[in-house]
Amino acid sequence: MPDDDELPAAAGVWLVDLDGVVWLADRPIAGSAGAVSRLRDAGRRVVFATNNSAPTIDELLDRLSRAGIDAVADDLVTAAQAAASMLEAGSSALVCAEGGMLEALAARGVTVVTEGPADAVVVGWTRRFDFEMLATAATAVRMGARLIGTNEDPTHPTPDRLLPGSGALIAAVATAAQAAPEIAGKPHEPLVALLQRRAPDARLVVGDRPATDGLLARRLGVPFALVLSGVTAVGHGALEAVPDEEGIDLAAIVDRHLGP
Ligand SMILES: [Mg+2]
């Protein structure tokens, strides 16, 4: 571990995924808070990079706090922010997503409309997705709106089961509109560019999904540490991105770098 002998101030940033690494839905993953503390004590900055566009920044900070992790807004980079970064201030968007996406669009100066025409249709994770929303979104795309998806994750891990992810919703709109979506979140360019601005000294990506976290690491040119506490099971087969290291959870990865 070449970085670990350096002075703490030069120890760089760990990019840590949230769902499947820090928590499963509302249940914190054991040891994750202690692992983040140990990283910080050793001089690493931890930036949480999530494809979940549903919670607002305050809701994410509150969930982190309940999981035992103190954080500030600057410690979070979200697919909602990445999606908003694709739109110009003063443009309009029809939104199939939750509060986190609306917050990011408002911060960007994008006006939200409830039917087309619009400059963009933005689709993120939401439990409120029905036929009417699908029809309205597809119609707006057919009228000329760009189709932007926060991410392509097919599933959303919870303690009990895998729920449909945003990828399932964006696929429905893309199919109905016969349009190819632009994707904002991990591992795509808008979130990569955001991370390069917000956390230029990244040293490692820790995540549970090789197709997003692993490919993000490749695009940032840093190693990928796969954890088996989320969507990738122990005894998994071939993966979309071969991890540089693998551990049962975040605590195990931190143990390997800092010693148990
Ligand atoms: Mg994850």
PDB file of C-alpha atoms in Angstrom, residues 134 137-139 141-142 145 147 170-181:
ATOM      1  CA  LEU A 134     -44.421   7.474 -18.331  1.00  0.00           C
ATOM      2  CA  ALA A 137     -42.357  11.972 -20.057  1.00  0.00           C
ATOM      3  CA  ALA A 138     -42.305  10.082 -23.353  1.00  0.00           C
ATOM      4  CA  THR A 139     -44.474  12.738 -25.007  1.00  0.00           C
ATOM      5  CA  VAL A 141     -39.168  13.606 -25.353  1.00  0.00           C
ATOM      6  CA  ARG A 142     -41.048  13.151 -28.624  1.00  0.00           C
ATOM      7  CA  ALA A 145     -36.687  17.245 -24.894  1.00  0.00           C
ATOM      8  CA  LEU A 147     -33.780  12.455 -22.098  1.00  0.00           C
ATOM      9  CA  ILE A 170     -35.208   5.304 -17.529  1.00  0.00           C
ATOM     10  CA  ALA A 171     -35.460   2.191 -19.703  1.00  0.00           C
ATOM     11  CA  ALA A 172     -39.243   2.459 -19.631  1.00  0.00           C
ATOM     12  CA  VAL A 173     -39.182   6.116 -20.746  1.00  0.00           C
ATOM     13  CA  ALA A 174     -36.499   5.457 -23.361  1.00  0.00           C
ATOM     14  CA  THR A 175     -38.494   2.564 -24.801  1.00  0.00           C
ATOM     15  CA  ALA A 176     -41.767   4.501 -24.866  1.00  0.00           C
ATOM     16  CA  ALA A 177     -40.109   7.567 -26.420  1.00  0.00           C
ATOM     17  CA  GLN A 178     -37.851   5.507 -28.747  1.00  0.00           C
ATOM     18  CA  ALA A 179     -34.955   7.684 -27.622  1.00  0.00           C
ATOM     19  CA  ALA A 180     -31.474   6.996 -26.282  1.00  0.00           C
ATOM     20  CA  PRO A 181     -30.965   8.462 -22.790  1.00  0.00           C
TER      21      PRO A 181
END
